[in-house]
Amino acid sequence: MRRRNLILGTAAAVALGGCASNPKLRRYDGPEVTFVVVNKAARRMHLLHHDRVLTSYDINLGFAPVGHKQFEGDGRTPEGLYRIDRRNPNSSFHLSLGISYPNVNDVAAAKSMGKSAGGDIFIHGQKNPFRKDDKDWTWGCISVTNDEIEDIYAMVRDGTLITLNA
């Protein structure tokens, strides 16, 4: 009887372990992040609760970091006021939070140059966590470490305002 209970108990533990949530999806129950501020020149991102900084991160940007993103493929990170508008738990870059670029002004500016504004601008982790990323290596996104994106992903909700400053 003890042997049977041991076997059943082990089987139940294995089965329940398979139902466990994704280990990279953390929980956060601190103050609400009401605003994200990206300072491109300082390569810093700050998560705020109203006017109080909760935490800050070193960041990497697009491979052409100076100036506002003008069109798809220019390697620049946008500047301006946007929102976090989506999340991807299965990102090629560990986890990612979407930024609502392009807005109507971005689309019109790119169109006036005969180009597409592009899209798919994210805050994301690393493609290869075992290799140190070069500075400013993305195509316009904001990159942090995988450990950091796990915290950010848990803290920042869809709809949160984000400002990206030169």
XYZ file of N, CA and C in Angstrom:
498
model
N 0.826 -1.196 0.000
C 0.000 0.000 0.000
C 0.868 1.257 0.000
N 1.957 1.242 0.836
C 2.832 2.417 0.870
C 3.488 2.637 -0.484
N 3.877 1.545 -1.107
C 4.532 1.630 -2.405
C 3.585 2.236 -3.441
N 2.324 1.786 -3.423
C 1.322 2.316 -4.349
C 1.122 3.820 -4.133
N 1.024 4.256 -2.873
C 0.864 5.676 -2.561
C 2.068 6.488 -3.010
N 3.256 5.925 -2.836
C 4.478 6.606 -3.273
C 4.472 6.793 -4.787
N 4.097 5.750 -5.507
C 4.057 5.817 -6.967
C 2.994 6.818 -7.414
N 1.804 6.759 -6.829
C 0.738 7.704 -7.188
C 1.109 9.139 -6.831
N 1.731 9.316 -5.681
C 2.167 10.653 -5.267
C 3.208 11.226 -6.207
N 4.157 10.400 -6.620
C 5.193 10.836 -7.568
C 4.567 11.195 -8.916
N 3.647 10.354 -9.386
C 2.978 10.624 -10.666
C 2.197 11.937 -10.601
N 1.521 12.184 -9.497
C 0.760 13.431 -9.341
C 1.682 14.635 -9.326
N 2.800 14.522 -8.643
C 3.756 15.634 -8.589
C 4.304 15.955 -9.972
N 4.624 14.921 -10.751
C 5.132 15.129 -12.117
C 4.056 15.780 -12.983
N 2.819 15.288 -12.868
C 1.723 15.847 -13.668
C 1.467 17.298 -13.312
N 1.444 17.625 -12.038
C 1.215 19.005 -11.625
C 2.387 19.899 -12.003
N 3.576 19.367 -11.985
C 4.748 20.144 -12.399
C 4.645 20.583 -13.841
N 4.033 19.743 -14.682
C 3.828 20.098 -16.079
C 2.821 21.218 -16.251
N 1.978 21.435 -15.250
C 0.974 22.495 -15.314
C 1.491 23.810 -14.754
N 2.706 23.813 -14.229
C 3.255 25.034 -13.631
C 3.341 26.126 -14.677
N 3.228 27.362 -14.242
C 3.280 28.482 -15.176
C 4.693 28.651 -15.735
N 4.779 29.408 -16.798
C 6.050 29.680 -17.446
C 6.997 30.338 -16.440
N 8.183 29.754 -16.210
C 9.076 30.302 -15.174
C 9.598 31.703 -15.479
N 9.550 32.132 -16.735
C 10.026 33.487 -17.032
C 8.954 34.545 -16.785
N 7.721 34.123 -16.518
C 6.638 35.058 -16.233
C 6.530 35.238 -14.727
N 7.040 36.344 -14.269
C 7.080 36.640 -12.840
C 5.814 37.348 -12.394
N 5.624 37.412 -11.095
C 4.514 38.156 -10.491
C 5.061 39.446 -9.899
N 4.233 40.471 -9.924
C 4.604 41.752 -9.330
C 3.398 42.280 -8.586
N 3.583 42.640 -7.318
C 2.469 43.202 -6.560
C 2.863 44.484 -5.841
N 3.793 45.218 -6.450
C 4.204 46.509 -5.904
C 3.361 47.634 -6.470
N 3.827 48.871 -6.311
C 3.096 50.034 -6.848
C 2.945 49.936 -8.369
N 1.821 50.396 -8.864
C 1.556 50.373 -10.306
C 2.580 51.232 -11.054
N 3.093 50.703 -12.150
C 3.922 51.506 -13.045
C 2.965 52.326 -13.893
N 3.007 53.644 -13.719
C 2.087 54.530 -14.425
C 2.738 55.209 -15.629
N 4.061 55.112 -15.730
C 4.768 55.820 -16.799
C 6.144 55.197 -16.992
N 6.567 55.072 -18.228
C 7.913 54.601 -18.561
C 8.622 55.745 -19.266
N 9.835 56.067 -18.821
C 10.622 57.136 -19.430
C 11.922 56.532 -19.961
N 12.172 56.747 -21.256
C 13.411 56.301 -21.878
C 14.229 57.530 -22.224
N 15.442 57.590 -21.702
C 16.385 58.655 -22.031
C 17.436 58.041 -22.940
N 17.294 58.290 -24.244
C 18.173 57.654 -25.216
C 19.632 58.061 -25.032
N 19.896 59.339 -24.797
C 21.279 59.810 -24.668
C 21.989 59.162 -23.482
N 21.284 58.991 -22.383
C 21.871 58.390 -21.183
C 21.804 56.865 -21.219
N 21.083 56.303 -22.214
C 20.892 54.854 -22.313
C 20.295 54.299 -21.018
N 19.209 54.970 -20.533
C 18.541 54.571 -19.295
C 17.030 54.555 -19.509
N 16.388 53.598 -18.874
C 14.934 53.518 -18.866
C 14.484 53.497 -17.410
N 13.468 54.314 -17.105
C 12.964 54.447 -15.741
C 11.494 54.038 -15.711
N 11.117 53.231 -14.733
C 9.725 52.879 -14.502
C 9.242 53.707 -13.323
N 8.162 54.467 -13.530
C 7.679 55.391 -12.510
C 6.292 55.020 -12.004
N 6.052 55.335 -10.752
C 4.716 55.350 -10.172
C 4.413 56.825 -9.941
N 3.623 57.400 -10.836
C 3.368 58.841 -10.869
C 4.699 59.572 -11.006
N 5.158 60.327 -9.999
C 6.420 61.068 -10.150
C 7.592 60.414 -9.413
N 7.396 59.175 -8.927
C 8.448 58.493 -8.169
C 9.051 57.362 -8.998
N 10.371 57.373 -9.145
C 11.056 56.319 -9.888
C 11.066 55.047 -9.041
N 10.510 53.975 -9.615
C 10.505 52.679 -8.931
C 11.803 51.923 -9.180
N 12.253 51.954 -10.411
C 13.494 51.269 -10.783
C 13.982 51.806 -12.130
N 15.259 51.595 -12.404
C 15.869 52.064 -13.658
C 16.747 50.966 -14.241
N 16.930 51.024 -15.553
C 17.701 50.002 -16.260
C 18.629 50.639 -17.285
N 19.803 50.065 -17.467
C 20.648 50.396 -18.603
C 20.025 49.740 -19.823
N 20.085 50.414 -20.979
C 19.442 49.901 -22.190
C 20.383 49.990 -23.382
N 20.065 49.201 -24.398
C 20.645 49.329 -25.725
C 19.533 49.763 -26.658
N 19.900 50.459 -27.720
C 18.930 51.010 -28.668
C 19.195 50.473 -30.068
N 18.558 51.114 -31.045
C 18.809 50.788 -32.437
C 20.245 51.111 -32.815
N 20.736 50.463 -33.870
C 22.145 50.615 -34.255
C 22.486 52.013 -34.756
N 21.491 52.857 -35.028
C 21.696 54.268 -35.381
C 20.909 55.092 -34.363
N 21.422 55.228 -33.143
C 20.608 55.703 -32.029
C 20.239 57.182 -32.005
N 20.889 58.016 -32.807
C 20.623 59.455 -32.738
C 19.488 59.808 -33.686
N 18.488 60.526 -33.152
C 17.368 60.991 -33.960
C 16.162 60.080 -33.876
N 15.026 60.633 -34.284
C 13.746 59.923 -34.275
C 13.667 58.952 -35.441
N 13.083 57.798 -35.213
C 12.869 56.826 -36.287
C 12.038 57.481 -37.384
N 12.541 57.409 -38.624
C 11.843 58.040 -39.740
C 11.185 57.042 -40.674
N 11.810 55.865 -40.833
C 11.248 54.865 -41.728
C 11.810 53.492 -41.386
N 11.131 52.487 -41.885
C 11.517 51.106 -41.634
C 12.946 50.846 -42.087
N 13.741 50.240 -41.222
C 15.097 49.860 -41.574
C 16.154 50.907 -41.291
N 15.768 52.086 -40.756
C 16.779 53.127 -40.526
C 17.609 52.880 -39.262
N 17.234 51.882 -38.460
C 18.019 51.533 -37.274
C 17.857 52.481 -36.103
N 16.917 53.411 -36.209
C 16.704 54.376 -35.132
C 15.591 53.912 -34.193
N 15.684 54.359 -32.959
C 14.646 54.128 -31.964
C 13.747 55.361 -31.956
N 12.421 55.173 -31.986
C 11.520 56.331 -32.034
C 11.716 57.282 -30.854
N 11.237 58.500 -31.034
C 11.175 59.495 -29.963
C 9.751 60.013 -29.930
N 9.260 60.282 -28.732
C 7.906 60.800 -28.592
C 7.131 60.040 -27.545
N 5.837 60.289 -27.522
C 4.936 59.690 -26.548
C 4.138 58.569 -27.211
N 4.193 57.391 -26.628
C 3.515 56.214 -27.142
C 2.884 55.463 -25.968
N 2.358 54.288 -26.239
C 1.807 53.414 -25.195
C 2.380 52.007 -25.365
N 2.428 51.286 -24.257
C 2.701 49.851 -24.328
C 1.400 49.234 -24.811
N 1.431 48.562 -25.958
C 0.165 48.127 -26.559
C 0.018 46.629 -26.774
N 1.053 45.860 -26.441
C 0.945 44.410 -26.594
C 2.108 43.733 -25.890
N 1.997 42.444 -25.692
C 3.079 41.691 -25.054
C 3.243 40.360 -25.777
N 4.474 39.885 -25.801
C 4.765 38.615 -26.460
C 5.577 37.727 -25.524
N 4.934 36.721 -24.908
C 5.659 35.828 -24.018
C 6.526 34.825 -24.769
N 6.353 34.734 -26.096
C 7.117 33.786 -26.912
C 8.065 34.499 -27.872
N 8.526 35.670 -27.484
C 9.406 36.470 -28.326
C 10.722 35.751 -28.605
N 11.282 35.996 -29.768
C 12.634 35.502 -30.085
C 13.673 36.152 -29.181
N 13.270 37.214 -28.495
C 14.156 37.953 -27.601
C 13.685 37.794 -26.160
N 13.369 36.563 -25.776
C 12.980 36.126 -24.437
C 11.545 36.541 -24.115
N 11.291 37.800 -23.842
C 9.966 38.386 -23.653
C 9.983 39.755 -24.314
N 8.819 40.267 -24.688
C 8.815 41.616 -25.255
C 7.502 42.329 -24.996
N 7.617 43.653 -24.869
C 6.475 44.556 -24.711
C 6.444 45.483 -25.923
N 5.318 45.502 -26.616
C 5.190 46.322 -27.810
C 4.952 47.790 -27.495
N 5.528 48.638 -28.323
C 5.354 50.093 -28.241
C 4.496 50.506 -29.440
N 3.550 51.407 -29.232
C 2.541 51.746 -30.240
C 3.067 52.548 -31.426
N 4.339 52.478 -31.724
C 4.903 53.072 -32.934
C 4.480 52.208 -34.115
N 4.080 52.778 -35.252
C 4.034 54.190 -35.590
C 2.661 54.796 -35.278
N 2.674 56.098 -34.991
C 1.409 56.820 -34.860
C 1.100 57.477 -36.213
N 0.014 58.217 -36.298
C -0.381 58.808 -37.589
C 0.670 59.778 -38.112
N 1.324 60.523 -37.232
C 2.372 61.451 -37.668
C 3.580 60.705 -38.210
N 3.954 59.594 -37.559
C 5.078 58.787 -38.037
C 4.789 58.222 -39.425
N 3.569 57.740 -39.626
C 3.184 57.172 -40.925
C 3.218 58.253 -42.001
N 2.684 59.429 -41.705
C 2.652 60.529 -42.687
C 4.064 60.992 -43.036
N 4.951 61.086 -42.046
C 6.325 61.525 -42.299
C 7.056 60.524 -43.188
N 6.905 59.249 -42.907
C 7.563 58.230 -43.731
C 6.984 58.215 -45.138
N 5.669 58.351 -45.234
C 5.005 58.346 -46.539
C 5.478 59.516 -47.393
N 5.735 60.677 -46.751
C 6.213 61.844 -47.503
C 7.598 61.607 -48.100
N 8.334 60.638 -47.548
C 9.653 60.263 -48.099
C 9.541 59.062 -49.035
N 8.291 58.616 -49.258
C 8.085 57.462 -50.126
C 8.472 56.149 -49.468
N 8.410 56.109 -48.151
C 8.836 54.921 -47.410
C 7.748 54.471 -46.445
N 7.954 53.282 -45.892
C 7.080 52.757 -44.845
C 7.642 53.159 -43.484
N 6.762 53.481 -42.548
C 7.208 53.830 -41.190
C 7.737 52.611 -40.452
N 7.344 51.427 -40.883
C 7.745 50.217 -40.175
C 6.862 50.006 -38.968
N 7.363 49.279 -38.024
C 6.606 48.951 -36.824
C 7.382 47.937 -36.010
N 6.685 47.185 -35.211
C 7.309 46.155 -34.379
C 8.463 46.697 -33.547
N 8.213 47.799 -32.862
C 9.190 48.358 -31.922
C 8.817 47.840 -30.533
N 9.781 47.239 -29.860
C 9.540 46.578 -28.586
C 10.595 46.937 -27.548
N 10.238 46.735 -26.291
C 11.210 46.593 -25.209
C 11.378 45.082 -25.085
N 12.599 44.600 -25.202
C 12.784 43.143 -25.186
C 14.098 42.747 -24.529
N 14.227 41.441 -24.360
C 15.442 40.868 -23.793
C 16.474 40.568 -24.861
N 17.313 39.612 -24.562
C 18.434 39.259 -25.437
C 18.068 38.057 -26.303
N 18.638 37.999 -27.488
C 18.452 36.833 -28.340
C 19.279 35.676 -27.800
N 20.496 35.964 -27.373
C 21.389 34.944 -26.832
C 21.899 35.424 -25.467
N 21.352 34.899 -24.378
C 21.734 35.390 -23.052
C 23.166 35.025 -22.654
N 23.807 34.148 -23.411
C 25.172 33.726 -23.089
C 26.220 34.571 -23.792
N 25.771 35.523 -24.624
C 26.687 36.399 -25.341
C 26.387 37.843 -24.957
N 27.398 38.605 -24.668
C 27.197 40.022 -24.348
C 26.866 40.763 -25.643
N 25.722 41.430 -25.631
C 25.301 42.172 -26.821
C 26.180 43.396 -27.030
N 26.403 43.713 -28.302
C 27.086 44.952 -28.629
C 26.195 46.114 -28.215
N 26.803 47.264 -28.003
C 26.022 48.453 -27.679
C 25.191 48.851 -28.897
N 23.928 49.161 -28.649
C 23.016 49.648 -29.690
C 23.005 48.727 -30.913
N 22.453 47.561 -30.715
C 22.479 46.515 -31.739
C 21.123 46.233 -32.381
N 20.036 46.804 -31.856
C 18.713 46.446 -32.364
C 18.396 47.227 -33.646
N 17.245 46.944 -34.213
C 16.778 47.651 -35.406
C 15.869 48.818 -35.042
N 15.884 49.210 -33.769
C 15.067 50.337 -33.315
C 14.387 50.056 -31.983
N 14.555 48.854 -31.488
C 13.943 48.471 -30.215
C 14.794 48.923 -29.038
N 14.279 48.660 -27.850
C 14.984 48.918 -26.596
C 15.287 47.562 -25.993
N 16.557 47.287 -25.740
C 16.959 45.984 -25.234
C 17.512 46.083 -23.821
N 17.151 45.102 -22.997
C 17.674 44.939 -21.641
C 18.083 43.464 -21.501
N 18.606 43.082 -20.347
C 18.954 41.677 -20.146
C 17.676 40.850 -19.983
N 17.794 39.550 -20.136
C 16.631 38.671 -19.980
C 16.079 38.725 -18.565
N 16.949 38.796 -17.580
C 16.500 38.898 -16.194
C 15.707 40.193 -15.993
N 16.185 41.280 -16.573
C 15.502 42.575 -16.437
C 14.159 42.585 -17.154
N 14.084 41.990 -18.371
C 12.807 42.001 -19.092
C 11.766 41.179 -18.341
N 12.182 40.173 -17.596
C 11.216 39.416 -16.787
C 10.572 40.319 -15.735
N 11.366 41.166 -15.100
C 10.813 42.121 -14.126
C 9.933 43.155 -14.818
N 10.422 43.728 -15.899
C 9.684 44.779 -16.621
C 8.360 44.226 -17.149
N 8.391 43.040 -17.708
C 7.202 42.390 -18.259
C 6.134 42.218 -17.178
N 6.570 41.874 -15.963
C 5.638 41.698 -14.845
C 5.105 43.042 -14.336
N 5.923 44.076 -14.379
C 5.570 45.360 -13.775
C 4.717 46.259 -14.674
N 4.975 46.251 -15.974
C 4.354 47.208 -16.899
C 3.134 46.580 -17.566
N 2.015 47.238 -17.465
C 0.752 46.760 -18.028
C 0.514 47.378 -19.413
N -0.270 46.685 -20.221
C -0.691 47.260 -21.497
C -1.426 48.570 -21.223
N -1.217 49.552 -22.080
C -1.836 50.859 -21.941
C -0.965 51.874 -21.208
N 0.121 51.409 -20.587
C 1.017 52.320 -19.876
C 1.676 53.284 -20.858
N 1.703 54.571 -20.515
C 2.375 55.567 -21.354
C 3.879 55.379 -21.293
N 4.535 55.593 -22.440
C 5.989 55.552 -22.508
C 6.447 56.756 -23.324
N 7.407 57.496 -22.791
C 7.991 58.595 -23.547
C 9.441 58.247 -23.832
N 9.827 58.464 -25.066
C 11.193 58.198 -25.507
C 11.798 59.555 -25.863
N 12.789 59.972 -25.076
C 13.409 61.284 -25.239
C 14.796 61.144 -25.847
N 15.174 62.178 -26.618
C 16.514 62.190 -27.209
C 17.530 62.197 -26.091
